[in-house]
Amino acid sequence: SDRTPNTPILPPAMLGILGGGQLGCMFTVAAKTMGYQVTVLDPDPNAPAARFADEHLCAAFDDQAALEKMAANCAAITTEFENVNANSMKWLAQSTFVSPRGECVEIAQDRIREKTFFRDAGLPTAPFLAIEKASDLEVDLSLYLPGILKTARMGYDGKGQVRVKTKEELLTAWQQLKETACVLEKMMPLKTEVSAIVTRSVSGDCAVFPVSENHHFEGILDVSIVPANVTDAVKTSAAAAAKTVASSLGYVGVLAIEFFVLADDSLVVNEMAPRPHNSGHYTLDATTVSQFQQQVRAMCGLPPGDATLLKPVAMVNLLGDVWPGAGTADCKEPDWSSMMSEPSGFLHLYGKKEARVARKMGHYNLLGSNANDVAAKVAALRDELL
Ligand code: ADP
Ligand code: MG
């Protein structure tokens, strides 16, 4: 049955979210400040979102009793991550409005389906080969080498990826990955990387946030800069591609698309995330509406908010690496005092109890009148931290 709301879901309705990490936490804060109540499902008793939620169901994502409670209590349900059990989402959708749909999440959680979807939608991807069985390797591999072998499922922050130059390295890497389903992707010469985050409403209206320029370090997002230092044509085509993907999926909610920008300024679609994205954290301080407020609006059947940039901004991720005890032995406590003293600097810490290397602990948004200036200041801050 169609559970799409005909009239907006208004406060103080109960909203549900699958996952209570930092994304679920920032969603929860946004929803609470708008007057909604929030139920969070997350098996971690210390889930960051639990500090703000009205109810924390501390159970597995496929726990039937917890799902029944969510279905009974929530007017609408969303997710903070793509590796949630899509069957749970489909089950919930029988009685509650679930956005994005489980079918969209299923595509995003499998790189083979995702890249095939992009290709079928007419969007350029890196040359890729789906590898599900040994005989899939009996093709002209020179089209994909040197390349990156990526597990089709459960990869994030560069995990489940091996760089390979030769057929021999490829075979060894696939064995290391236990011959699980993978994609082999040709290594692209990147000029830079950008992302576009689109919000699509129940009635099909789209708002795209300003395109962000993203710098990665060891496979993890490090710094995002907005406005991106790319041509207007690149920005326009990234935004258009994001809308195309959202519309052809009949998507409702916030959808992030990552792109590679090549030397000739052509765009290659990398991957999508059916949720707010790390590269959109700048929207918490630098746009009229945040990506988490947009997530609330979309799931409640409201039109997307105006996503205008107020000021140039640079965001730097704060990883556990820079926490004493988790990172290098000589690392000192990050200088919260100078970060907090900056009038245009906004510190966000996620309240995670334990710091670990590569774990996302928080981020810092620095606003200014010029993107180059804030980018340089944030780069200096980052070098000081590491
Ligand atoms: P994850 O799900 O871990 O984010 P990605 O596919 O986005 O995986 O890869 C992480 C990063 O690795 C990218 O942002 C990019 O910097 C680099 N990368 C991935 N695929 C390629 C490629 N085909 N060519 C060049 N760099 C790549
Ligand atoms: Mg990525």
mmCIF file of C-alpha atoms and ligand atoms in Angstrom:
data_model
loop_
_atom_site.group_PDB
_atom_site.id
_atom_site.type_symbol
_atom_site.label_atom_id
_atom_site.label_comp_id
_atom_site.label_asym_id
_atom_site.label_seq_id
_atom_site.Cartn_x
_atom_site.Cartn_y
_atom_site.Cartn_z
ATOM 1 C CA SER A 1 0.000 0.000 0.000
ATOM 2 C CA ASP A 2 1.064 3.613 -0.503
ATOM 3 C CA ARG A 3 1.960 5.195 2.818
ATOM 4 C CA THR A 4 3.048 8.503 1.301
ATOM 5 C CA PRO A 5 1.672 11.328 3.463
ATOM 6 C CA ASN A 6 -1.063 13.357 1.705
ATOM 7 C CA THR A 7 -0.775 16.121 4.255
ATOM 8 C CA PRO A 8 2.430 17.117 6.032
ATOM 9 C CA ILE A 9 3.446 15.307 9.194
ATOM 10 C CA LEU A 10 3.711 18.088 11.759
ATOM 11 C CA PRO A 11 5.252 18.467 15.235
ATOM 12 C CA PRO A 12 4.976 16.904 17.779
ATOM 13 C CA ALA A 13 4.701 13.715 15.667
ATOM 14 C CA MET A 14 7.144 10.896 16.448
ATOM 15 C CA LEU A 15 9.816 10.325 13.778
ATOM 16 C CA GLY A 16 11.958 7.201 13.634
ATOM 17 C CA ILE A 17 15.524 6.667 12.455
ATOM 18 C CA LEU A 18 17.472 3.472 11.851
ATOM 19 C CA GLY A 19 20.919 4.122 13.289
ATOM 20 C CA GLY A 20 22.062 6.489 16.017
ATOM 21 C CA GLY A 21 25.657 7.356 15.034
ATOM 22 C CA GLN A 22 26.707 10.935 14.318
ATOM 23 C CA LEU A 23 24.361 11.243 11.333
ATOM 24 C CA GLY A 24 21.418 9.907 13.339
ATOM 25 C CA CYS A 25 22.422 12.204 16.173
ATOM 26 C CA MET A 26 22.473 15.372 14.051
ATOM 27 C CA PHE A 27 19.145 14.289 12.512
ATOM 28 C CA THR A 28 17.701 13.832 16.006
ATOM 29 C CA VAL A 29 18.840 17.278 17.157
ATOM 30 C CA ALA A 30 17.368 18.881 14.013
ATOM 31 C CA ALA A 31 14.029 17.089 14.451
ATOM 32 C CA LYS A 32 13.851 17.884 18.173
ATOM 33 C CA THR A 33 14.503 21.589 17.657
ATOM 34 C CA MET A 34 11.705 21.613 15.070
ATOM 35 C CA GLY A 35 9.362 20.194 17.716
ATOM 36 C CA TYR A 36 9.191 16.552 16.650
ATOM 37 C CA GLN A 37 9.811 13.563 18.891
ATOM 38 C CA VAL A 38 12.362 10.949 17.843
ATOM 39 C CA THR A 39 12.746 7.193 18.279
ATOM 40 C CA VAL A 40 16.200 5.801 17.461
ATOM 41 C CA LEU A 41 16.953 2.143 16.743
ATOM 42 C CA ASP A 42 20.600 1.281 17.397
ATOM 43 C CA PRO A 43 22.203 -1.747 19.064
ATOM 44 C CA ASP A 44 24.906 0.410 20.690
ATOM 45 C CA PRO A 45 23.915 1.509 24.232
ATOM 46 C CA ASN A 46 26.269 4.511 23.790
ATOM 47 C CA ALA A 47 24.892 5.555 20.386
ATOM 48 C CA PRO A 48 25.447 9.347 20.062
ATOM 49 C CA ALA A 49 21.789 9.945 19.111
ATOM 50 C CA ALA A 50 20.536 8.277 22.294
ATOM 51 C CA ARG A 51 21.527 11.393 24.259
ATOM 52 C CA PHE A 52 18.848 13.432 22.475
ATOM 53 C CA ALA A 53 16.205 10.900 21.406
ATOM 54 C CA ASP A 54 12.876 10.524 23.209
ATOM 55 C CA GLU A 55 13.235 6.790 22.900
ATOM 56 C CA HIS A 56 16.277 4.622 22.174
ATOM 57 C CA LEU A 57 15.427 1.077 21.127
ATOM 58 C CA CYS A 58 18.687 -0.675 21.904
ATOM 59 C CA ALA A 59 18.327 -3.666 19.568
ATOM 60 C CA ALA A 60 19.586 -5.111 16.300
ATOM 61 C CA PHE A 61 18.353 -3.566 13.021
ATOM 62 C CA ASP A 62 16.366 -6.701 12.220
ATOM 63 C CA ASP A 63 14.952 -7.213 15.730
ATOM 64 C CA GLN A 64 11.255 -7.902 15.093
ATOM 65 C CA ALA A 65 9.981 -6.597 18.453
ATOM 66 C CA ALA A 66 11.898 -3.328 18.010
ATOM 67 C CA LEU A 67 10.679 -2.943 14.420
ATOM 68 C CA GLU A 68 7.094 -3.509 15.572
ATOM 69 C CA LYS A 69 7.505 -0.806 18.178
ATOM 70 C CA MET A 70 8.878 1.605 15.578
ATOM 71 C CA ALA A 71 6.049 0.867 13.173
ATOM 72 C CA ALA A 72 3.484 1.418 15.923
ATOM 73 C CA ASN A 73 5.007 4.631 17.330
ATOM 74 C CA CYS A 74 6.429 6.529 14.353
ATOM 75 C CA ALA A 75 4.580 8.636 11.798
ATOM 76 C CA ALA A 76 7.566 8.356 9.425
ATOM 77 C CA ILE A 77 10.885 6.526 9.428
ATOM 78 C CA THR A 78 14.260 7.218 7.807
ATOM 79 C CA THR A 79 17.798 5.826 7.985
ATOM 80 C CA GLU A 80 21.258 7.168 8.742
ATOM 81 C CA PHE A 81 23.179 4.535 6.802
ATOM 82 C CA GLU A 82 22.908 2.299 3.745
ATOM 83 C CA ASN A 83 23.958 -0.956 5.343
ATOM 84 C CA VAL A 84 20.714 -1.286 7.240
ATOM 85 C CA ASN A 85 18.735 -4.422 6.435
ATOM 86 C CA ALA A 86 16.635 -3.364 3.418
ATOM 87 C CA ASN A 87 14.075 -6.023 4.325
ATOM 88 C CA SER A 88 13.535 -4.271 7.656
ATOM 89 C CA MET A 89 12.815 -1.069 5.739
ATOM 90 C CA LYS A 90 10.406 -2.843 3.394
ATOM 91 C CA TRP A 91 8.632 -4.461 6.339
ATOM 92 C CA LEU A 92 8.255 -1.066 8.068
ATOM 93 C CA ALA A 93 6.958 0.443 4.830
ATOM 94 C CA GLN A 94 3.900 -1.813 4.967
ATOM 95 C CA SER A 95 2.514 0.274 7.819
ATOM 96 C CA THR A 96 4.570 3.502 8.008
ATOM 97 C CA PHE A 97 5.978 6.035 5.540
ATOM 98 C CA VAL A 98 9.627 5.055 5.048
ATOM 99 C CA SER A 99 12.011 7.322 3.151
ATOM 100 C CA PRO A 100 14.164 6.668 1.274
ATOM 101 C CA ARG A 101 12.517 3.441 0.095
ATOM 102 C CA GLY A 102 14.270 0.176 0.894
ATOM 103 C CA GLU A 103 14.604 -0.439 -2.854
ATOM 104 C CA CYS A 104 16.768 2.713 -3.204
ATOM 105 C CA VAL A 105 18.911 1.716 -0.228
ATOM 106 C CA GLU A 106 19.403 -1.736 -1.759
ATOM 107 C CA ILE A 107 20.938 -0.188 -4.868
ATOM 108 C CA ALA A 108 23.205 2.105 -2.845
ATOM 109 C CA GLN A 109 24.451 -0.706 -0.621
ATOM 110 C CA ASP A 110 25.764 -2.793 -3.509
ATOM 111 C CA ARG A 111 28.478 -1.229 -5.696
ATOM 112 C CA ILE A 112 27.639 -3.530 -8.627
ATOM 113 C CA ARG A 113 23.986 -2.474 -8.663
ATOM 114 C CA GLU A 114 24.920 1.152 -7.977
ATOM 115 C CA LYS A 115 27.426 1.498 -10.818
ATOM 116 C CA THR A 116 25.170 -0.422 -13.204
ATOM 117 C CA PHE A 117 22.354 1.954 -12.261
ATOM 118 C CA PHE A 118 24.519 5.026 -12.991
ATOM 119 C CA ARG A 119 25.576 3.581 -16.335
ATOM 120 C CA ASP A 120 21.981 2.793 -17.279
ATOM 121 C CA ALA A 121 20.959 6.331 -16.284
ATOM 122 C CA GLY A 122 23.462 7.633 -18.839
ATOM 123 C CA LEU A 123 25.932 8.995 -16.268
ATOM 124 C CA PRO A 124 29.656 8.450 -16.876
ATOM 125 C CA THR A 125 31.366 6.031 -14.455
ATOM 126 C CA ALA A 126 34.946 4.807 -14.285
ATOM 127 C CA PRO A 127 35.327 1.648 -16.418
ATOM 128 C CA PHE A 128 34.303 -1.161 -14.067
ATOM 129 C CA LEU A 129 34.035 -4.914 -14.059
ATOM 130 C CA ALA A 130 31.648 -6.819 -11.779
ATOM 131 C CA ILE A 131 33.425 -9.824 -10.271
ATOM 132 C CA GLU A 132 31.147 -12.394 -8.674
ATOM 133 C CA LYS A 133 32.818 -15.624 -9.779
ATOM 134 C CA ALA A 134 36.244 -16.652 -11.075
ATOM 135 C CA SER A 135 35.081 -16.794 -14.698
ATOM 136 C CA ASP A 136 34.207 -13.069 -14.556
ATOM 137 C CA LEU A 137 37.970 -12.475 -14.657
ATOM 138 C CA GLU A 138 38.326 -14.122 -18.073
ATOM 139 C CA VAL A 139 38.042 -10.861 -19.996
ATOM 140 C CA ASP A 140 40.419 -8.192 -21.278
ATOM 141 C CA LEU A 141 41.541 -6.876 -17.879
ATOM 142 C CA SER A 142 43.734 -4.164 -19.416
ATOM 143 C CA LEU A 143 40.565 -2.037 -19.631
ATOM 144 C CA TYR A 144 40.481 -1.879 -15.820
ATOM 145 C CA LEU A 145 44.149 -1.916 -14.786
ATOM 146 C CA PRO A 146 45.765 -0.321 -12.912
ATOM 147 C CA GLY A 147 42.651 -0.281 -10.786
ATOM 148 C CA ILE A 148 41.007 -0.558 -7.408
ATOM 149 C CA LEU A 149 39.279 -3.740 -6.310
ATOM 150 C CA LYS A 150 36.359 -2.825 -4.036
ATOM 151 C CA THR A 151 34.049 -5.181 -2.184
ATOM 152 C CA ALA A 152 30.532 -4.770 -3.573
ATOM 153 C CA ARG A 153 29.039 -4.539 -0.092
ATOM 154 C CA MET A 154 29.846 -2.997 3.300
ATOM 155 C CA GLY A 155 32.787 -0.839 2.181
ATOM 156 C CA TYR A 156 33.171 2.683 3.591
ATOM 157 C CA ASP A 157 35.990 5.162 4.308
ATOM 158 C CA GLY A 158 38.249 3.215 1.929
ATOM 159 C CA LYS A 159 37.699 -0.087 3.758
ATOM 160 C CA GLY A 160 37.429 -3.226 1.622
ATOM 161 C CA GLN A 161 39.578 -1.689 -1.146
ATOM 162 C CA VAL A 162 42.830 -2.918 -2.634
ATOM 163 C CA ARG A 163 44.845 -1.117 -5.314
ATOM 164 C CA VAL A 164 46.094 -3.502 -8.010
ATOM 165 C CA LYS A 165 48.420 -2.987 -10.967
ATOM 166 C CA THR A 166 48.586 -6.421 -12.608
ATOM 167 C CA LYS A 167 46.395 -9.469 -13.145
ATOM 168 C CA GLU A 168 48.501 -11.353 -10.565
ATOM 169 C CA GLU A 169 47.935 -8.642 -7.944
ATOM 170 C CA LEU A 170 44.248 -8.670 -8.788
ATOM 171 C CA LEU A 171 43.941 -12.440 -8.248
ATOM 172 C CA THR A 172 45.808 -12.252 -4.941
ATOM 173 C CA ALA A 173 43.683 -9.322 -3.776
ATOM 174 C CA TRP A 174 40.427 -11.085 -4.689
ATOM 175 C CA GLN A 175 41.562 -14.132 -2.709
ATOM 176 C CA GLN A 176 42.432 -11.846 0.236
ATOM 177 C CA LEU A 177 38.872 -10.510 0.033
ATOM 178 C CA LYS A 178 37.663 -14.150 0.270
ATOM 179 C CA GLU A 179 36.399 -14.098 -3.334
ATOM 180 C CA THR A 180 33.419 -12.062 -2.232
ATOM 181 C CA ALA A 181 31.501 -10.060 -4.875
ATOM 182 C CA CYS A 182 33.601 -7.062 -5.950
ATOM 183 C CA VAL A 183 33.959 -4.390 -8.561
ATOM 184 C CA LEU A 184 37.265 -3.749 -10.262
ATOM 185 C CA GLU A 185 37.435 -0.092 -11.159
ATOM 186 C CA LYS A 186 40.016 1.594 -13.321
ATOM 187 C CA MET A 187 42.193 4.068 -11.428
ATOM 188 C CA MET A 188 41.169 7.520 -12.650
ATOM 189 C CA PRO A 189 43.519 10.521 -12.817
ATOM 190 C CA LEU A 190 41.715 12.836 -10.399
ATOM 191 C CA LYS A 191 42.056 16.591 -10.615
ATOM 192 C CA THR A 192 39.791 16.881 -7.616
ATOM 193 C CA GLU A 193 36.635 15.397 -6.093
ATOM 194 C CA VAL A 194 33.253 17.028 -5.547
ATOM 195 C CA SER A 195 29.893 16.005 -4.149
ATOM 196 C CA ALA A 196 26.339 17.181 -4.694
ATOM 197 C CA ILE A 197 23.644 16.652 -2.075
ATOM 198 C CA VAL A 198 20.068 16.793 -3.264
ATOM 199 C CA THR A 199 16.863 16.814 -1.241
ATOM 200 C CA ARG A 200 13.821 15.467 -3.051
ATOM 201 C CA SER A 201 10.354 15.862 -1.601
ATOM 202 C CA VAL A 202 7.307 13.608 -1.755
ATOM 203 C CA SER A 203 5.931 15.782 -4.573
ATOM 204 C CA GLY A 204 9.201 15.577 -6.521
ATOM 205 C CA ASP A 205 10.617 19.041 -5.806
ATOM 206 C CA CYS A 206 14.421 19.104 -5.586
ATOM 207 C CA ALA A 207 16.865 21.428 -3.835
ATOM 208 C CA VAL A 208 20.585 20.872 -4.341
ATOM 209 C CA PHE A 209 23.084 22.200 -1.818
ATOM 210 C CA PRO A 210 26.086 24.118 -3.188
ATOM 211 C CA VAL A 211 28.597 21.615 -4.591
ATOM 212 C CA SER A 212 31.423 20.804 -2.195
ATOM 213 C CA GLU A 213 35.081 20.217 -3.079
ATOM 214 C CA ASN A 214 36.365 17.223 -1.134
ATOM 215 C CA HIS A 215 39.897 16.245 -0.154
ATOM 216 C CA HIS A 216 40.509 12.732 1.157
ATOM 217 C CA PHE A 217 43.354 11.398 3.248
ATOM 218 C CA GLU A 218 43.959 7.649 3.342
ATOM 219 C CA GLY A 219 40.504 6.974 1.845
ATOM 220 C CA ILE A 220 38.636 9.111 4.409
ATOM 221 C CA LEU A 221 37.139 12.539 3.833
ATOM 222 C CA ASP A 222 39.498 15.091 5.354
ATOM 223 C CA VAL A 223 38.440 18.583 4.256
ATOM 224 C CA SER A 224 35.436 19.956 2.328
ATOM 225 C CA ILE A 225 35.435 23.449 0.817
ATOM 226 C CA VAL A 226 32.435 25.441 -0.446
ATOM 227 C CA PRO A 227 32.260 27.107 -2.942
ATOM 228 C CA ALA A 228 34.254 24.413 -4.727
ATOM 229 C CA ASN A 229 37.238 25.556 -6.776
ATOM 230 C CA VAL A 230 35.853 24.107 -10.022
ATOM 231 C CA THR A 231 34.194 25.674 -13.070
ATOM 232 C CA ASP A 232 30.531 26.659 -13.024
ATOM 233 C CA ALA A 233 29.959 24.010 -15.694
ATOM 234 C CA VAL A 234 31.255 21.300 -13.338
ATOM 235 C CA LYS A 235 28.978 22.542 -10.552
ATOM 236 C CA THR A 236 25.980 22.688 -12.860
ATOM 237 C CA SER A 237 26.500 19.201 -14.220
ATOM 238 C CA ALA A 238 27.080 17.719 -10.742
ATOM 239 C CA ALA A 239 23.836 19.269 -9.506
ATOM 240 C CA ALA A 240 21.986 18.085 -12.619
ATOM 241 C CA ALA A 241 23.332 14.542 -12.215
ATOM 242 C CA ALA A 242 22.210 14.471 -8.581
ATOM 243 C CA LYS A 243 18.703 15.508 -9.607
ATOM 244 C CA THR A 244 18.661 12.933 -12.403
ATOM 245 C CA VAL A 245 19.587 10.136 -10.006
ATOM 246 C CA ALA A 246 17.034 11.236 -7.378
ATOM 247 C CA SER A 247 14.240 11.589 -9.928
ATOM 248 C CA SER A 248 14.888 8.332 -11.735
ATOM 249 C CA LEU A 249 14.873 6.493 -8.385
ATOM 250 C CA GLY A 250 11.656 8.232 -7.302
ATOM 251 C CA TYR A 251 13.752 9.067 -4.281
ATOM 252 C CA VAL A 252 12.382 10.882 -1.218
ATOM 253 C CA GLY A 253 14.911 12.292 1.233
ATOM 254 C CA VAL A 254 18.510 13.481 1.179
ATOM 255 C CA LEU A 255 20.812 11.857 -1.386
ATOM 256 C CA ALA A 256 24.544 12.498 -1.744
ATOM 257 C CA ILE A 257 26.498 11.796 -4.938
ATOM 258 C CA GLU A 258 30.303 11.719 -5.048
ATOM 259 C CA PHE A 259 32.094 12.633 -8.290
ATOM 260 C CA PHE A 260 35.606 12.585 -9.648
ATOM 261 C CA VAL A 261 36.691 15.647 -11.646
ATOM 262 C CA LEU A 262 39.199 14.723 -14.367
ATOM 263 C CA ALA A 263 41.903 16.885 -15.955
ATOM 264 C CA ASP A 264 39.614 18.028 -18.798
ATOM 265 C CA ASP A 265 36.922 19.032 -16.237
ATOM 266 C CA SER A 266 34.744 16.090 -17.169
ATOM 267 C CA LEU A 267 32.786 14.455 -14.337
ATOM 268 C CA VAL A 268 32.709 10.789 -13.391
ATOM 269 C CA VAL A 269 30.113 9.532 -10.902
ATOM 270 C CA ASN A 270 31.753 7.575 -8.077
ATOM 271 C CA GLU A 271 29.096 6.536 -5.580
ATOM 272 C CA MET A 272 25.955 7.622 -3.784
ATOM 273 C CA ALA A 273 24.797 7.650 -0.197
ATOM 274 C CA PRO A 274 21.044 7.477 0.521
ATOM 275 C CA ARG A 275 21.324 9.875 3.458
ATOM 276 C CA PRO A 276 23.061 13.050 4.614
ATOM 277 C CA HIS A 277 26.797 12.932 3.919
ATOM 278 C CA ASN A 278 30.002 13.889 5.695
ATOM 279 C CA SER A 279 30.763 16.372 2.900
ATOM 280 C CA GLY A 280 27.479 18.128 3.753
ATOM 281 C CA HIS A 281 28.294 18.872 7.370
ATOM 282 C CA TYR A 282 29.139 22.429 6.344
ATOM 283 C CA THR A 283 25.368 22.958 5.954
ATOM 284 C CA LEU A 284 25.002 22.893 9.746
ATOM 285 C CA ASP A 285 26.500 26.398 9.888
ATOM 286 C CA ALA A 286 26.847 27.833 6.392
ATOM 287 C CA THR A 287 23.505 27.396 4.620
ATOM 288 C CA THR A 288 20.004 28.573 5.460
ATOM 289 C CA VAL A 289 18.867 24.991 6.102
ATOM 290 C CA SER A 290 21.014 21.998 7.100
ATOM 291 C CA GLN A 291 21.058 18.601 5.399
ATOM 292 C CA PHE A 292 19.505 17.141 8.573
ATOM 293 C CA GLN A 293 16.649 19.653 8.574
ATOM 294 C CA GLN A 294 16.151 18.697 4.915
ATOM 295 C CA GLN A 295 15.960 15.017 5.909
ATOM 296 C CA VAL A 296 13.241 15.865 8.442
ATOM 297 C CA ARG A 297 11.332 17.996 5.927
ATOM 298 C CA ALA A 298 11.410 15.331 3.204
ATOM 299 C CA MET A 299 10.220 12.491 5.448
ATOM 300 C CA CYS A 300 7.401 14.707 6.754
ATOM 301 C CA GLY A 301 6.061 15.465 3.275
ATOM 302 C CA LEU A 302 7.245 19.089 3.421
ATOM 303 C CA PRO A 303 8.935 20.911 0.518
ATOM 304 C CA PRO A 304 12.744 21.151 0.644
ATOM 305 C CA GLY A 305 14.034 24.223 2.468
ATOM 306 C CA ASP A 306 16.001 26.934 0.676
ATOM 307 C CA ALA A 307 19.583 25.617 0.474
ATOM 308 C CA THR A 308 21.408 28.917 -0.139
ATOM 309 C CA LEU A 309 25.037 29.358 0.960
ATOM 310 C CA LEU A 310 25.399 32.210 3.470
ATOM 311 C CA LYS A 311 29.201 32.363 3.540
ATOM 312 C CA PRO A 312 32.205 30.475 2.157
ATOM 313 C CA VAL A 313 33.131 27.626 4.471
ATOM 314 C CA ALA A 314 35.710 24.900 5.006
ATOM 315 C CA MET A 315 35.027 21.804 7.097
ATOM 316 C CA VAL A 316 37.720 19.643 8.607
ATOM 317 C CA ASN A 317 36.975 16.188 9.987
ATOM 318 C CA LEU A 318 38.251 15.406 13.478
ATOM 319 C CA LEU A 319 39.270 11.753 13.542
ATOM 320 C CA GLY A 320 40.180 9.686 16.587
ATOM 321 C CA ASP A 321 43.781 9.761 15.337
ATOM 322 C CA VAL A 322 44.249 13.130 17.025
ATOM 323 C CA TRP A 323 42.899 12.035 20.413
ATOM 324 C CA PRO A 324 45.533 11.195 23.017
ATOM 325 C CA GLY A 325 45.501 7.487 23.719
ATOM 326 C CA ALA A 326 43.980 6.544 20.370
ATOM 327 C CA GLY A 327 46.378 8.132 17.926
ATOM 328 C CA THR A 328 50.133 8.454 17.989
ATOM 329 C CA ALA A 329 51.640 8.378 21.472
ATOM 330 C CA ASP A 330 52.933 11.952 21.283
ATOM 331 C CA CYS A 331 49.689 13.488 20.035
ATOM 332 C CA LYS A 332 48.379 16.272 22.195
ATOM 333 C CA GLU A 333 44.748 17.041 22.991
ATOM 334 C CA PRO A 334 43.250 19.032 20.091
ATOM 335 C CA ASP A 335 43.217 22.727 20.886
ATOM 336 C CA TRP A 336 39.507 23.096 21.618
ATOM 337 C CA SER A 337 40.119 26.470 23.197
ATOM 338 C CA SER A 338 41.418 28.193 20.058
ATOM 339 C CA MET A 339 38.813 26.437 17.897
ATOM 340 C CA MET A 340 36.037 27.560 20.243
ATOM 341 C CA SER A 341 37.409 31.102 20.507
ATOM 342 C CA GLU A 342 37.157 31.698 16.767
ATOM 343 C CA PRO A 343 33.999 33.793 16.162
ATOM 344 C CA SER A 344 33.363 32.154 12.785
ATOM 345 C CA GLY A 345 34.476 28.668 13.806
ATOM 346 C CA PHE A 346 31.950 26.035 14.836
ATOM 347 C CA LEU A 347 33.040 22.882 16.622
ATOM 348 C CA HIS A 348 30.817 19.798 16.476
ATOM 349 C CA LEU A 349 31.736 16.809 18.641
ATOM 350 C CA TYR A 350 29.654 13.664 18.413
ATOM 351 C CA GLY A 351 29.959 12.520 22.027
ATOM 352 C CA LYS A 352 31.563 9.166 21.195
ATOM 353 C CA LYS A 353 32.935 7.657 24.384
ATOM 354 C CA GLU A 354 35.918 5.918 22.825
ATOM 355 C CA ALA A 355 38.358 7.442 20.334
ATOM 356 C CA ARG A 356 39.896 5.086 17.774
ATOM 357 C CA VAL A 357 42.158 5.671 14.790
ATOM 358 C CA ALA A 358 40.069 6.591 11.708
ATOM 359 C CA ARG A 359 36.908 6.954 13.818
ATOM 360 C CA LYS A 360 34.914 10.110 13.096
ATOM 361 C CA MET A 361 34.746 12.002 16.414
ATOM 362 C CA GLY A 362 33.625 15.421 15.217
ATOM 363 C CA HIS A 363 34.175 18.161 12.685
ATOM 364 C CA TYR A 364 34.916 21.871 12.609
ATOM 365 C CA ASN A 365 33.306 24.403 10.262
ATOM 366 C CA LEU A 366 35.171 27.615 9.597
ATOM 367 C CA LEU A 367 33.329 30.422 7.792
ATOM 368 C CA GLY A 368 34.878 33.466 6.129
ATOM 369 C CA SER A 369 34.494 35.904 3.280
ATOM 370 C CA ASN A 370 36.671 33.926 0.863
ATOM 371 C CA ALA A 371 36.899 30.178 0.211
ATOM 372 C CA ASN A 372 40.676 30.255 -0.370
ATOM 373 C CA ASP A 373 41.261 31.947 2.988
ATOM 374 C CA VAL A 374 39.115 29.542 5.022
ATOM 375 C CA ALA A 375 40.595 26.581 3.142
ATOM 376 C CA ALA A 376 44.128 27.768 3.988
ATOM 377 C CA LYS A 377 43.230 28.343 7.654
ATOM 378 C CA VAL A 378 41.612 24.915 7.936
ATOM 379 C CA ALA A 379 44.590 23.260 6.202
ATOM 380 C CA ALA A 380 46.918 24.866 8.759
ATOM 381 C CA LEU A 381 44.684 23.709 11.604
ATOM 382 C CA ARG A 382 44.631 20.197 10.200
ATOM 383 C CA ASP A 383 48.449 20.056 9.912
ATOM 384 C CA GLU A 384 48.728 21.273 13.482
ATOM 385 C CA LEU A 385 46.405 18.503 14.670
ATOM 386 C CA LEU A 386 48.183 15.669 12.880
HETATM 387 P P1 ADP B 1 34.166 4.614 0.124
HETATM 388 O O1 ADP B 1 32.852 3.915 0.100
HETATM 389 O O2 ADP B 1 35.133 3.993 1.044
HETATM 390 O O3 ADP B 1 34.022 6.118 0.273
HETATM 391 P P2 ADP B 1 35.031 5.263 -2.579
HETATM 392 O O4 ADP B 1 34.737 4.431 -3.776
HETATM 393 O O5 ADP B 1 34.345 6.573 -2.484
HETATM 394 O O6 ADP B 1 34.784 4.346 -1.315
HETATM 395 O O7 ADP B 1 36.621 5.488 -2.522
HETATM 396 C C1 ADP B 1 37.230 6.297 -1.538
HETATM 397 C C2 ADP B 1 38.216 7.265 -2.182
HETATM 398 O O8 ADP B 1 39.234 6.526 -2.895
HETATM 399 C C3 ADP B 1 37.601 8.180 -3.223
HETATM 400 O O9 ADP B 1 36.985 9.315 -2.653
HETATM 401 C C4 ADP B 1 38.830 8.515 -4.070
HETATM 402 O O10 ADP B 1 39.633 9.484 -3.413
HETATM 403 C C5 ADP B 1 39.581 7.207 -4.102
HETATM 404 N N1 ADP B 1 39.143 6.409 -5.273
HETATM 405 C C6 ADP B 1 38.158 5.486 -5.287
HETATM 406 N N2 ADP B 1 37.979 4.962 -6.521
HETATM 407 C C7 ADP B 1 38.881 5.552 -7.323
HETATM 408 C C8 ADP B 1 39.210 5.432 -8.723
HETATM 409 N N3 ADP B 1 38.540 4.596 -9.519
HETATM 410 N N4 ADP B 1 40.206 6.215 -9.193
HETATM 411 C C9 ADP B 1 40.882 7.054 -8.390
HETATM 412 N N5 ADP B 1 40.623 7.220 -7.072
HETATM 413 C C10 ADP B 1 39.633 6.483 -6.522
HETATM 414 MG MG MG B 2 33.225 7.486 -1.027
#
